[in-house]
GROMACS .gro file of N, CA and C in nm:
model
  537
    1GLY      N    1   0.081  -0.119   0.000
    1GLY     CA    2   0.000   0.000   0.000
    1GLY      C    3   0.085   0.125   0.000
    2THR      N    4   0.032   0.228  -0.055
    2THR     CA    5   0.099   0.357  -0.065
    2THR      C    6   0.102   0.427   0.071
    3ARG      N    7   0.210   0.494   0.101
    3ARG     CA    8   0.216   0.577   0.220
    3ARG      C    9   0.128   0.699   0.198
    4THR      N   10   0.048   0.732   0.297
    4THR     CA   11  -0.045   0.845   0.281
    4THR      C   12   0.027   0.978   0.266
    5ASP      N   13   0.148   0.989   0.317
    5ASP     CA   14   0.221   1.116   0.304
    5ASP      C   15   0.282   1.134   0.165
    6SER      N   16   0.269   1.034   0.078
    6SER     CA   17   0.323   1.048  -0.058
    6SER      C   18   0.216   1.089  -0.160
    7ILE      N   19   0.093   1.103  -0.116
    7ILE     CA   20  -0.018   1.138  -0.205
    7ILE      C   21  -0.043   1.289  -0.199
    8THR      N   22  -0.037   1.352  -0.315
    8THR     CA   23  -0.063   1.496  -0.324
    8THR      C   24  -0.205   1.520  -0.376
    9ASP      N   25  -0.251   1.642  -0.362
    9ASP     CA   26  -0.382   1.678  -0.418
    9ASP      C   27  -0.382   1.660  -0.569
   10GLU      N   28  -0.270   1.687  -0.633
   10GLU     CA   29  -0.260   1.671  -0.778
   10GLU      C   30  -0.278   1.525  -0.818
   11ILE      N   31  -0.219   1.436  -0.744
   11ILE     CA   32  -0.235   1.292  -0.772
   11ILE      C   33  -0.379   1.251  -0.754
   12LEU      N   34  -0.441   1.297  -0.646
   12LEU     CA   35  -0.582   1.263  -0.622
   12LEU      C   36  -0.672   1.319  -0.731
   13ASP      N   37  -0.644   1.440  -0.777
   13ASP     CA   38  -0.723   1.498  -0.887
   13ASP      C   39  -0.709   1.414  -1.013
   14TYR      N   40  -0.588   1.369  -1.040
   14TYR     CA   41  -0.564   1.285  -1.157
   14TYR      C   42  -0.641   1.153  -1.145
   15LEU      N   43  -0.637   1.091  -1.027
   15LEU     CA   44  -0.709   0.966  -1.006
   15LEU      C   45  -0.860   0.986  -1.015
   16GLU      N   46  -0.907   1.101  -0.967
   16GLU     CA   47  -1.050   1.132  -0.980
   16GLU      C   48  -1.090   1.138  -1.127
   17GLU      N   49  -1.007   1.199  -1.208
   17GLU     CA   50  -1.035   1.208  -1.352
   17GLU      C   51  -1.035   1.069  -1.416
   18LEU      N   52  -0.938   0.988  -1.382
   18LEU     CA   53  -0.934   0.850  -1.434
   18LEU      C   54  -1.056   0.769  -1.391
   19ASN      N   55  -1.103   0.797  -1.271
   19ASN     CA   56  -1.216   0.723  -1.214
   19ASN      C   57  -1.346   0.746  -1.292
   20LYS      N   58  -1.348   0.848  -1.377
   20LYS     CA   59  -1.467   0.874  -1.459
   20LYS      C   60  -1.486   0.767  -1.565
   21THR      N   61  -1.377   0.704  -1.608
   21THR     CA   62  -1.386   0.603  -1.714
   21THR      C   63  -1.332   0.466  -1.671
   22ASN      N   64  -1.268   0.459  -1.555
   22ASN     CA   65  -1.211   0.333  -1.505
   22ASN      C   66  -1.235   0.323  -1.356
   23GLU      N   67  -1.255   0.203  -1.307
   23GLU     CA   68  -1.268   0.185  -1.162
   23GLU      C   69  -1.130   0.196  -1.100
   24ILE      N   70  -1.114   0.293  -1.013
   24ILE     CA   71  -0.985   0.319  -0.950
   24ILE      C   72  -0.990   0.282  -0.802
   25TRP      N   73  -0.888   0.208  -0.761
   25TRP     CA   74  -0.868   0.173  -0.620
   25TRP      C   75  -0.736   0.235  -0.575
   26VAL      N   76  -0.738   0.294  -0.457
   26VAL     CA   77  -0.616   0.346  -0.396
   26VAL      C   78  -0.591   0.264  -0.270
   27GLU      N   79  -0.473   0.205  -0.263
   27GLU     CA   80  -0.438   0.124  -0.146
   27GLU      C   81  -0.344   0.203  -0.056
   28TYR      N   82  -0.382   0.211   0.070
   28TYR     CA   83  -0.301   0.284   0.167
   28TYR      C   84  -0.248   0.189   0.274
   29GLY      N   85  -0.119   0.195   0.297
   29GLY     CA   86  -0.056   0.117   0.402
   29GLY      C   87  -0.071   0.188   0.535
   30ILE      N   88  -0.185   0.168   0.599
   30ILE     CA   89  -0.210   0.230   0.729
   30ILE      C   90  -0.119   0.166   0.834
   31GLN      N   91  -0.114   0.036   0.835
   31GLN     CA   92  -0.035  -0.048   0.924
   31GLN      C   93  -0.086  -0.046   1.068
   32THR      N   94  -0.105   0.071   1.126
   32THR     CA   95  -0.149   0.086   1.265
   32THR      C   96  -0.202   0.228   1.285
   33ILE      N   97  -0.279   0.247   1.390
   33ILE     CA   98  -0.329   0.381   1.423
   33ILE      C   99  -0.240   0.451   1.525
   34TYR      N  100  -0.139   0.381   1.576
   34TYR     CA  101  -0.060   0.433   1.687
   34TYR      C  102   0.063   0.508   1.637
   35ASP      N  103   0.068   0.637   1.668
   35ASP     CA  104   0.177   0.722   1.622
   35ASP      C  105   0.313   0.675   1.671
   36ASN      N  106   0.320   0.625   1.796
   36ASN     CA  107   0.450   0.579   1.847
   36ASN      C  108   0.500   0.459   1.767
   37THR      N  109   0.409   0.372   1.724
   37THR     CA  110   0.450   0.258   1.642
   37THR      C  111   0.488   0.305   1.502
   38LEU      N  112   0.409   0.395   1.445
   38LEU     CA  113   0.441   0.448   1.312
   38LEU      C  114   0.580   0.510   1.311
   39GLU      N  115   0.614   0.580   1.418
   39GLU     CA  116   0.748   0.639   1.429
   39GLU      C  117   0.853   0.529   1.442
   40LYS      N  118   0.825   0.429   1.525
   40LYS     CA  119   0.919   0.319   1.547
   40LYS      C  120   0.951   0.243   1.418
   41ILE      N  121   0.852   0.232   1.330
   41ILE     CA  122   0.873   0.157   1.204
   41ILE      C  123   0.906   0.250   1.087
   42ASN      N  124   0.938   0.375   1.120
   42ASN     CA  125   0.986   0.472   1.020
   42ASN      C  126   0.886   0.497   0.906
   43ARG      N  127   0.759   0.514   0.940
   43ARG     CA  128   0.660   0.539   0.835
   43ARG      C  129   0.668   0.680   0.779
   44GLY      N  130   0.715   0.776   0.857
   44GLY     CA  131   0.729   0.911   0.804
   44GLY      C  132   0.602   0.995   0.812
   45HIS      N  133   0.498   0.943   0.874
   45HIS     CA  134   0.373   1.018   0.891
   45HIS      C  135   0.305   0.970   1.018
   46ASP      N  136   0.203   1.043   1.060
   46ASP     CA  137   0.126   1.003   1.176
   46ASP      C  138  -0.014   0.959   1.132
   47PHE      N  139  -0.094   0.914   1.228
   47PHE     CA  140  -0.228   0.865   1.193
   47PHE      C  141  -0.317   0.979   1.145
   48GLN      N  142  -0.298   1.099   1.194
   48GLN     CA  143  -0.379   1.212   1.146
   48GLN      C  144  -0.360   1.231   0.996
   49ASN      N  145  -0.240   1.210   0.947
   49ASN     CA  146  -0.216   1.218   0.803
   49ASN      C  147  -0.295   1.109   0.729
   50VAL      N  148  -0.304   0.991   0.786
   50VAL     CA  149  -0.384   0.883   0.729
   50VAL      C  150  -0.530   0.926   0.720
   51VAL      N  151  -0.583   0.978   0.831
   51VAL     CA  152  -0.723   1.021   0.836
   51VAL      C  153  -0.750   1.128   0.729
   52GLU      N  154  -0.665   1.228   0.723
   52GLU     CA  155  -0.685   1.337   0.627
   52GLU      C  156  -0.677   1.288   0.483
   53THR      N  157  -0.581   1.202   0.452
   53THR     CA  158  -0.562   1.154   0.315
   53THR      C  159  -0.677   1.064   0.272
   54ILE      N  160  -0.719   0.974   0.359
   54ILE     CA  161  -0.831   0.886   0.323
   54ILE      C  162  -0.960   0.966   0.311
   55THR      N  163  -0.981   1.063   0.397
   55THR     CA  164  -1.100   1.148   0.387
   55THR      C  165  -1.103   1.220   0.253
   56LYS      N  166  -0.990   1.277   0.211
   56LYS     CA  167  -0.983   1.344   0.079
   56LYS      C  168  -1.011   1.245  -0.033
   57THR      N  169  -0.953   1.127  -0.023
   57THR     CA  170  -0.969   1.025  -0.127
   57THR      C  171  -1.114   0.983  -0.140
   58LYS      N  172  -1.180   0.960  -0.030
   58LYS     CA  173  -1.320   0.918  -0.032
   58LYS      C  174  -1.412   1.029  -0.082
   59LYS      N  175  -1.379   1.155  -0.052
   59LYS     CA  176  -1.460   1.267  -0.102
   59LYS      C  177  -1.459   1.273  -0.255
   60LEU      N  178  -1.357   1.215  -0.317
   60LEU     CA  179  -1.346   1.213  -0.462
   60LEU      C  180  -1.408   1.085  -0.522
   61ASN      N  181  -1.479   1.010  -0.437
   61ASN     CA  182  -1.545   0.886  -0.478
   61ASN      C  183  -1.449   0.779  -0.530
   62LEU      N  184  -1.329   0.778  -0.477
   62LEU     CA  185  -1.231   0.675  -0.511
   62LEU      C  186  -1.242   0.561  -0.410
   63ASN      N  187  -1.224   0.439  -0.456
   63ASN     CA  188  -1.226   0.322  -0.368
   63ASN      C  189  -1.097   0.316  -0.289
   64VAL      N  190  -1.108   0.283  -0.162
   64VAL     CA  191  -0.990   0.275  -0.075
   64VAL      C  192  -0.978   0.136  -0.016
   65CYS      N  193  -0.858   0.079  -0.032
   65CYS     CA  194  -0.822  -0.046   0.035
   65CYS      C  195  -0.715  -0.012   0.139
   66ALA      N  196  -0.738  -0.054   0.262
   66ALA     CA  197  -0.646  -0.026   0.372
   66ALA      C  198  -0.565  -0.152   0.404
   67HIS      N  199  -0.436  -0.133   0.433
   67HIS     CA  200  -0.350  -0.242   0.477
   67HIS      C  201  -0.323  -0.224   0.626
   68LEU      N  202  -0.340  -0.331   0.701
   68LEU     CA  203  -0.305  -0.331   0.843
   68LEU      C  204  -0.208  -0.445   0.870
   69ILE      N  205  -0.114  -0.420   0.959
   69ILE     CA  206  -0.016  -0.522   0.998
   69ILE      C  207  -0.043  -0.561   1.143
   70PHE      N  208  -0.054  -0.691   1.166
   70PHE     CA  209  -0.067  -0.744   1.302
   70PHE      C  210   0.070  -0.795   1.347
   71GLY      N  211   0.106  -0.761   1.471
   71GLY     CA  212   0.232  -0.807   1.528
   71GLY      C  213   0.341  -0.702   1.528
   72LEU      N  214   0.303  -0.576   1.513
   72LEU     CA  215   0.403  -0.469   1.517
   72LEU      C  216   0.463  -0.459   1.657
   73PRO      N  217   0.588  -0.415   1.668
   73PRO     CA  218   0.656  -0.411   1.797
   73PRO      C  219   0.577  -0.334   1.903
   74GLY      N  220   0.558  -0.399   2.017
   74GLY     CA  221   0.493  -0.334   2.131
   74GLY      C  222   0.342  -0.331   2.127
   75GLU      N  223   0.279  -0.384   2.023
   75GLU     CA  224   0.133  -0.378   2.014
   75GLU      C  225   0.069  -0.508   2.064
   76SER      N  226  -0.033  -0.491   2.146
   76SER     CA  227  -0.111  -0.604   2.198
   76SER      C  228  -0.225  -0.636   2.102
   77GLN      N  229  -0.293  -0.747   2.128
   77GLN     CA  230  -0.407  -0.780   2.044
   77GLN      C  231  -0.514  -0.671   2.052
   78SER      N  232  -0.536  -0.614   2.169
   78SER     CA  233  -0.636  -0.508   2.179
   78SER      C  234  -0.594  -0.385   2.098
   79ASP      N  235  -0.463  -0.356   2.093
   79ASP     CA  236  -0.414  -0.246   2.008
   79ASP      C  237  -0.444  -0.275   1.861
   80MET      N  238  -0.417  -0.398   1.819
   80MET     CA  239  -0.440  -0.435   1.679
   80MET      C  240  -0.588  -0.423   1.643
   81LEU      N  241  -0.674  -0.467   1.733
   81LEU     CA  242  -0.818  -0.461   1.706
   81LEU      C  243  -0.869  -0.317   1.709
   82LYS      N  244  -0.809  -0.232   1.790
   82LYS     CA  245  -0.844  -0.089   1.789
   82LYS      C  246  -0.803  -0.028   1.654
   83SER      N  247  -0.691  -0.072   1.599
   83SER     CA  248  -0.652  -0.025   1.465
   83SER      C  249  -0.756  -0.066   1.362
   84VAL      N  250  -0.810  -0.186   1.375
   84VAL     CA  251  -0.915  -0.231   1.283
   84VAL      C  252  -1.038  -0.142   1.299
   85LYS      N  253  -1.079  -0.121   1.423
   85LYS     CA  254  -1.199  -0.040   1.450
   85LYS      C  255  -1.186   0.101   1.393
   86ASP      N  256  -1.073   0.164   1.419
   86ASP     CA  257  -1.054   0.302   1.372
   86ASP      C  258  -1.037   0.308   1.220
   87THR      N  259  -0.985   0.203   1.161
   87THR     CA  260  -0.972   0.198   1.016
   87THR      C  261  -1.109   0.181   0.951
   88ILE      N  262  -1.193   0.097   1.008
   88ILE     CA  263  -1.330   0.081   0.958
   88ILE      C  264  -1.401   0.216   0.958
   89ALA      N  265  -1.378   0.294   1.062
   89ALA     CA  266  -1.446   0.425   1.076
   89ALA      C  267  -1.405   0.523   0.966
   90LEU      N  268  -1.300   0.493   0.892
   90LEU     CA  269  -1.256   0.582   0.784
   90LEU      C  270  -1.334   0.559   0.655
   91ASN      N  271  -1.434   0.474   0.661
   91ASN     CA  272  -1.521   0.449   0.544
   91ASN      C  273  -1.445   0.383   0.429
   92ILE      N  274  -1.353   0.293   0.462
   92ILE     CA  275  -1.279   0.220   0.359
   92ILE      C  276  -1.371   0.124   0.287
   93ASP      N  277  -1.328   0.077   0.171
   93ASP     CA  278  -1.406  -0.016   0.091
   93ASP      C  279  -1.355  -0.159   0.102
   94SER      N  280  -1.229  -0.174   0.136
   94SER     CA  281  -1.166  -0.305   0.138
   94SER      C  282  -1.048  -0.301   0.233
   95ILE      N  283  -1.000  -0.422   0.270
   95ILE     CA  284  -0.890  -0.428   0.365
   95ILE      C  285  -0.800  -0.546   0.333
   96LYS      N  286  -0.672  -0.529   0.365
   96LYS     CA  287  -0.574  -0.637   0.356
   96LYS      C  288  -0.507  -0.649   0.493
   97PHE      N  289  -0.503  -0.771   0.542
   97PHE     CA  290  -0.437  -0.799   0.670
   97PHE      C  291  -0.305  -0.870   0.643
   98HIS      N  292  -0.203  -0.834   0.719
   98HIS     CA  293  -0.071  -0.895   0.705
   98HIS      C  294  -0.013  -0.921   0.844
   99PRO      N  295   0.058  -1.033   0.862
   99PRO     CA  296   0.140  -1.046   0.982
   99PRO      C  297   0.272  -0.973   0.959
  100LEU      N  298   0.331  -0.920   1.064
  100LEU     CA  299   0.464  -0.863   1.049
  100LEU      C  300   0.563  -0.979   1.045
  101TYR      N  301   0.643  -0.983   0.942
  101TYR     CA  302   0.745  -1.085   0.932
  101TYR      C  303   0.880  -1.018   0.916
  102VAL      N  304   0.984  -1.091   0.950
  102VAL     CA  305   1.120  -1.039   0.948
  102VAL      C  306   1.189  -1.092   0.823
  103THR      N  307   1.246  -1.001   0.744
  103THR     CA  308   1.324  -1.041   0.627
  103THR      C  309   1.470  -1.005   0.649
  104GLU      N  310   1.555  -1.078   0.581
  104GLU     CA  311   1.699  -1.054   0.590
  104GLU      C  312   1.733  -0.912   0.548
  105ASN      N  313   1.845  -0.863   0.600
  105ASN     CA  314   1.901  -0.733   0.561
  105ASN      C  315   1.808  -0.615   0.590
  106THR      N  316   1.740  -0.621   0.703
  106THR     CA  317   1.655  -0.510   0.747
  106THR      C  318   1.691  -0.473   0.890
  107LEU      N  319   1.648  -0.355   0.931
  107LEU     CA  320   1.671  -0.314   1.071
  107LEU      C  321   1.598  -0.408   1.166
  108LEU      N  322   1.479  -0.454   1.125
  108LEU     CA  323   1.404  -0.547   1.210
  108LEU      C  324   1.480  -0.679   1.225
  109ALA      N  325   1.548  -0.724   1.121
  109ALA     CA  326   1.628  -0.847   1.129
  109ALA      C  327   1.738  -0.833   1.233
  110ILE      N  328   1.800  -0.716   1.239
  110ILE     CA  329   1.904  -0.691   1.338
  110ILE      C  330   1.846  -0.702   1.479
  111GLU      N  331   1.731  -0.637   1.499
  111GLU     CA  332   1.666  -0.643   1.631
  111GLU      C  333   1.623  -0.786   1.666
  112TYR      N  334   1.573  -0.858   1.568
  112TYR     CA  335   1.532  -0.997   1.589
  112TYR      C  336   1.652  -1.083   1.629
  113LYS      N  337   1.762  -1.068   1.558
  113LYS     CA  338   1.881  -1.148   1.586
  113LYS      C  339   1.941  -1.116   1.723
  114LYS      N  340   1.922  -0.992   1.769
  114LYS     CA  341   1.969  -0.952   1.902
  114LYS      C  342   1.874  -1.001   2.012
  115GLY      N  343   1.757  -1.051   1.972
  115GLY     CA  344   1.658  -1.094   2.071
  115GLY      C  345   1.569  -0.982   2.119
  116ASN      N  346   1.569  -0.869   2.048
  116ASN     CA  347   1.489  -0.754   2.087
  116ASN      C  348   1.351  -0.750   2.024
  117PHE      N  349   1.320  -0.845   1.938
  117PHE     CA  350   1.189  -0.852   1.874
  117PHE      C  351   1.147  -0.997   1.858
  118THR      N  352   1.025  -1.024   1.902
  118THR     CA  353   0.966  -1.157   1.886
  118THR      C  354   0.846  -1.144   1.794
  119PRO      N  355   0.847  -1.214   1.681
  119PRO     CA  356   0.734  -1.205   1.588
  119PRO      C  357   0.606  -1.263   1.648
  120ILE      N  358   0.494  -1.219   1.594
  120ILE     CA  359   0.365  -1.271   1.635
  120ILE      C  360   0.360  -1.421   1.604
  121ASP      N  361   0.303  -1.498   1.695
  121ASP     CA  362   0.290  -1.641   1.669
  121ASP      C  363   0.164  -1.666   1.587
  122GLU      N  364   0.160  -1.781   1.523
  122GLU     CA  365   0.051  -1.809   1.430
  122GLU      C  366  -0.085  -1.809   1.497
  123GLN      N  367  -0.095  -1.868   1.615
  123GLN     CA  368  -0.225  -1.874   1.683
  123GLN      C  369  -0.276  -1.735   1.719
  124THR      N  370  -0.188  -1.649   1.768
  124THR     CA  371  -0.229  -1.512   1.801
  124THR      C  372  -0.269  -1.437   1.675
  125TYR      N  373  -0.193  -1.457   1.567
  125TYR     CA  374  -0.229  -1.391   1.442
  125TYR      C  375  -0.367  -1.435   1.395
  126ILE      N  376  -0.390  -1.565   1.392
  126ILE     CA  377  -0.518  -1.616   1.343
  126ILE      C  378  -0.632  -1.572   1.435
  127ASP      N  379  -0.611  -1.575   1.565
  127ASP     CA  380  -0.715  -1.532   1.660
  127ASP      C  381  -0.747  -1.384   1.638
  128THR      N  382  -0.644  -1.302   1.619
  128THR     CA  383  -0.665  -1.159   1.593
  128THR      C  384  -0.737  -1.138   1.460
  129LEU      N  385  -0.697  -1.213   1.360
  129LEU     CA  386  -0.760  -1.204   1.229
  129LEU      C  387  -0.908  -1.239   1.236
  130ILE      N  388  -0.942  -1.346   1.303
  130ILE     CA  389  -1.083  -1.386   1.316
  130ILE      C  390  -1.163  -1.278   1.387
  131LYS      N  391  -1.109  -1.224   1.494
  131LYS     CA  392  -1.178  -1.116   1.566
  131LYS      C  393  -1.193  -0.993   1.477
  132ALA      N  394  -1.091  -0.963   1.398
  132ALA     CA  395  -1.097  -0.847   1.308
  132ALA      C  396  -1.204  -0.868   1.201
  133ILE      N  397  -1.209  -0.986   1.143
  133ILE     CA  398  -1.308  -1.015   1.039
  133ILE      C  399  -1.449  -1.003   1.094
  134LYS      N  400  -1.469  -1.047   1.217
  134LYS     CA  401  -1.602  -1.036   1.280
  134LYS      C  402  -1.643  -0.890   1.300
  135MET      N  403  -1.547  -0.800   1.307
  135MET     CA  404  -1.575  -0.657   1.325
  135MET      C  405  -1.618  -0.589   1.195
  136LEU      N  406  -1.582  -0.648   1.081
  136LEU     CA  407  -1.603  -0.581   0.953
  136LEU      C  408  -1.750  -0.576   0.915
  137PRO      N  409  -1.799  -0.460   0.874
  137PRO     CA  410  -1.934  -0.453   0.818
  137PRO      C  411  -1.936  -0.521   0.681
  138GLU      N  412  -2.055  -0.559   0.637
  138GLU     CA  413  -2.067  -0.633   0.511
  138GLU      C  414  -2.015  -0.558   0.390
  139ASN      N  415  -2.013  -0.425   0.394
  139ASN     CA  416  -1.971  -0.348   0.277
  139ASN      C  417  -1.819  -0.340   0.260
  140ILE      N  418  -1.742  -0.393   0.354
  140ILE     CA  419  -1.596  -0.392   0.343
  140ILE      C  420  -1.550  -0.532   0.304
  141SER      N  421  -1.488  -0.540   0.186
  141SER     CA  422  -1.437  -0.670   0.139
  141SER      C  423  -1.297  -0.693   0.193
  142ILE      N  424  -1.260  -0.821   0.199
  142ILE     CA  425  -1.126  -0.860   0.242
  142ILE      C  426  -1.049  -0.900   0.117
  143GLN      N  427  -0.940  -0.833   0.092
  143GLN     CA  428  -0.858  -0.865  -0.025
  143GLN      C  429  -0.742  -0.958   0.009
  144ARG      N  430  -0.699  -0.959   0.134
  144ARG     CA  431  -0.588  -1.047   0.174
  144ARG      C  432  -0.597  -1.074   0.323
  145MET      N  433  -0.563  -1.198   0.359
  145MET     CA  434  -0.567  -1.236   0.500
  145MET      C  435  -0.431  -1.272   0.557
  146THR      N  436  -0.329  -1.279   0.474
  146THR     CA  437  -0.195  -1.309   0.522
  146THR      C  438  -0.094  -1.273   0.414
  147ALA      N  439   0.032  -1.284   0.448
  147ALA     CA  440   0.139  -1.255   0.353
  147ALA      C  441   0.266  -1.323   0.400
  148GLY      N  442   0.360  -1.332   0.311
  148GLY     CA  443   0.490  -1.391   0.344
  148GLY      C  444   0.595  -1.331   0.253
  149SER      N  445   0.716  -1.384   0.261
  149SER     CA  446   0.826  -1.329   0.182
  149SER      C  447   0.925  -1.440   0.149
  150GLU      N  448   0.990  -1.427   0.034
  150GLU     CA  449   1.094  -1.523  -0.005
  150GLU      C  450   1.219  -1.509   0.081
  151ASN      N  451   1.247  -1.390   0.130
  151ASN     CA  452   1.366  -1.365   0.211
  151ASN      C  453   1.335  -1.374   0.360
  152LEU      N  454   1.241  -1.458   0.395
  152LEU     CA  455   1.191  -1.467   0.531
  152LEU      C  456   1.297  -1.517   0.629
  153LEU      N  457   1.308  -1.445   0.738
  153LEU     CA  458   1.391  -1.488   0.850
  153LEU      C  459   1.301  -1.544   0.961
  154ALA      N  460   1.189  -1.478   0.985
  154ALA     CA  461   1.095  -1.523   1.089
  154ALA      C  462   0.962  -1.450   1.069
  155PRO      N  463   0.854  -1.501   1.120
  155PRO     CA  464   0.836  -1.630   1.186
  155PRO      C  465   0.828  -1.743   1.083
  156GLU      N  466   0.869  -1.858   1.126
  156GLU     CA  467   0.874  -1.975   1.038
  156GLU      C  468   0.737  -2.009   0.981
  157TRP      N  469   0.631  -1.985   1.058
  157TRP     CA  470   0.497  -2.022   1.010
  157TRP      C  471   0.453  -1.939   0.888
  158CYS      N  472   0.521  -1.829   0.859
  158CYS     CA  473   0.490  -1.748   0.740
  158CYS      C  474   0.558  -1.800   0.613
  159ARG      N  475   0.639  -1.901   0.626
  159ARG     CA  476   0.717  -1.949   0.512
  159ARG      C  477   0.629  -2.010   0.401
  160PHE      N  478   0.524  -2.081   0.440
  160PHE     CA  479   0.443  -2.153   0.341
  160PHE      C  480   0.300  -2.098   0.343
  161LYS      N  481   0.269  -2.016   0.243
  161LYS     CA  482   0.140  -1.949   0.240
  161LYS      C  483   0.024  -2.048   0.231
  162SER      N  484   0.041  -2.158   0.159
  162SER     CA  485  -0.069  -2.254   0.148
  162SER      C  486  -0.103  -2.315   0.284
  163THR      N  487  -0.002  -2.338   0.366
  163THR     CA  488  -0.026  -2.390   0.502
  163THR      C  489  -0.096  -2.284   0.586
  164GLN      N  490  -0.049  -2.159   0.575
  164GLN     CA  491  -0.114  -2.050   0.648
  164GLN      C  492  -0.261  -2.043   0.612
  165MET      N  493  -0.289  -2.044   0.482
  165MET     CA  494  -0.428  -2.031   0.436
  165MET      C  495  -0.513  -2.149   0.483
  166SER      N  496  -0.457  -2.267   0.485
  166SER     CA  497  -0.529  -2.384   0.535
  166SER      C  498  -0.567  -2.364   0.682
  167HIS      N  499  -0.473  -2.316   0.762
  167HIS     CA  500  -0.500  -2.291   0.904
  167HIS      C  501  -0.603  -2.180   0.922
  168ILE      N  502  -0.593  -2.076   0.842
  168ILE     CA  503  -0.688  -1.965   0.849
  168ILE      C  504  -0.828  -2.012   0.809
  169HIS      N  505  -0.837  -2.087   0.700
  169HIS     CA  506  -0.969  -2.137   0.656
  169HIS      C  507  -1.032  -2.229   0.760
  170ARG      N  508  -0.952  -2.310   0.826
  170ARG     CA  509  -1.004  -2.396   0.932
  170ARG      C  510  -1.057  -2.311   1.048
  171ALA      N  511  -0.982  -2.208   1.086
  171ALA     CA  512  -1.026  -2.120   1.195
  171ALA      C  513  -1.153  -2.044   1.157
  172LEU      N  514  -1.162  -2.000   1.031
  172LEU     CA  515  -1.284  -1.932   0.985
  172LEU      C  516  -1.403  -2.028   0.993
  173ARG      N  517  -1.384  -2.149   0.947
  173ARG     CA  518  -1.491  -2.249   0.952
  173ARG      C  519  -1.532  -2.276   1.098
  174ASP      N  520  -1.434  -2.294   1.184
  174ASP     CA  521  -1.462  -2.320   1.326
  174ASP      C  522  -1.537  -2.203   1.391
  175ALA      N  523  -1.511  -2.082   1.343
  175ALA     CA  524  -1.576  -1.962   1.396
  175ALA      C  525  -1.711  -1.937   1.330
  176GLY      N  526  -1.746  -2.018   1.231
  176GLY     CA  527  -1.874  -2.001   1.161
  176GLY      C  528  -1.874  -1.885   1.063
  177ILE      N  529  -1.757  -1.848   1.014
  177ILE     CA  530  -1.746  -1.737   0.921
  177ILE      C  531  -1.734  -1.791   0.780
  178LYS      N  532  -1.823  -1.744   0.694
  178LYS     CA  533  -1.816  -1.781   0.552
  178LYS      C  534  -1.781  -1.658   0.471
  179LEU      N  535  -1.676  -1.671   0.393
  179LEU     CA  536  -1.634  -1.558   0.309
  179LEU      C  537  -1.667  -1.585   0.165
   0.00000   0.00000   0.00000
């Protein structure tokens, strides 16, 4: 997703014009609503910037897909679910959920190797995801429920997306959720 601080009024005007003849979706990497976490992960903007940018985007009748990351440093499950709640309130059209994973050659990899960061475990991720999905109104579609990387260092459970999806689908079924 695009960082909200990289979108100018000129870009939004251009997308509004394109939207007259093509269905346009703008994806924003919200990640979290917490400014201290946004600063910690070097996002370069605060949540107020997210609110302002998405509000402008929606006023132009553009579709918005929001990206949220579960498992960011220092965030509890209740923090993650509050991010979902506040993101829903922005009148988004769609959402993508991702676990935070560690890839080689990153600052997070250094912290992980030093023992200063523990990735979210699969059960906590799936439990948070199920709770988040239950919060979504019917008009918000889910475009993604997990992600992984080829350069993955951790968590190991993110290595095989088909296994992740199998576990997620089982949890959805057990929760009585049909997508």
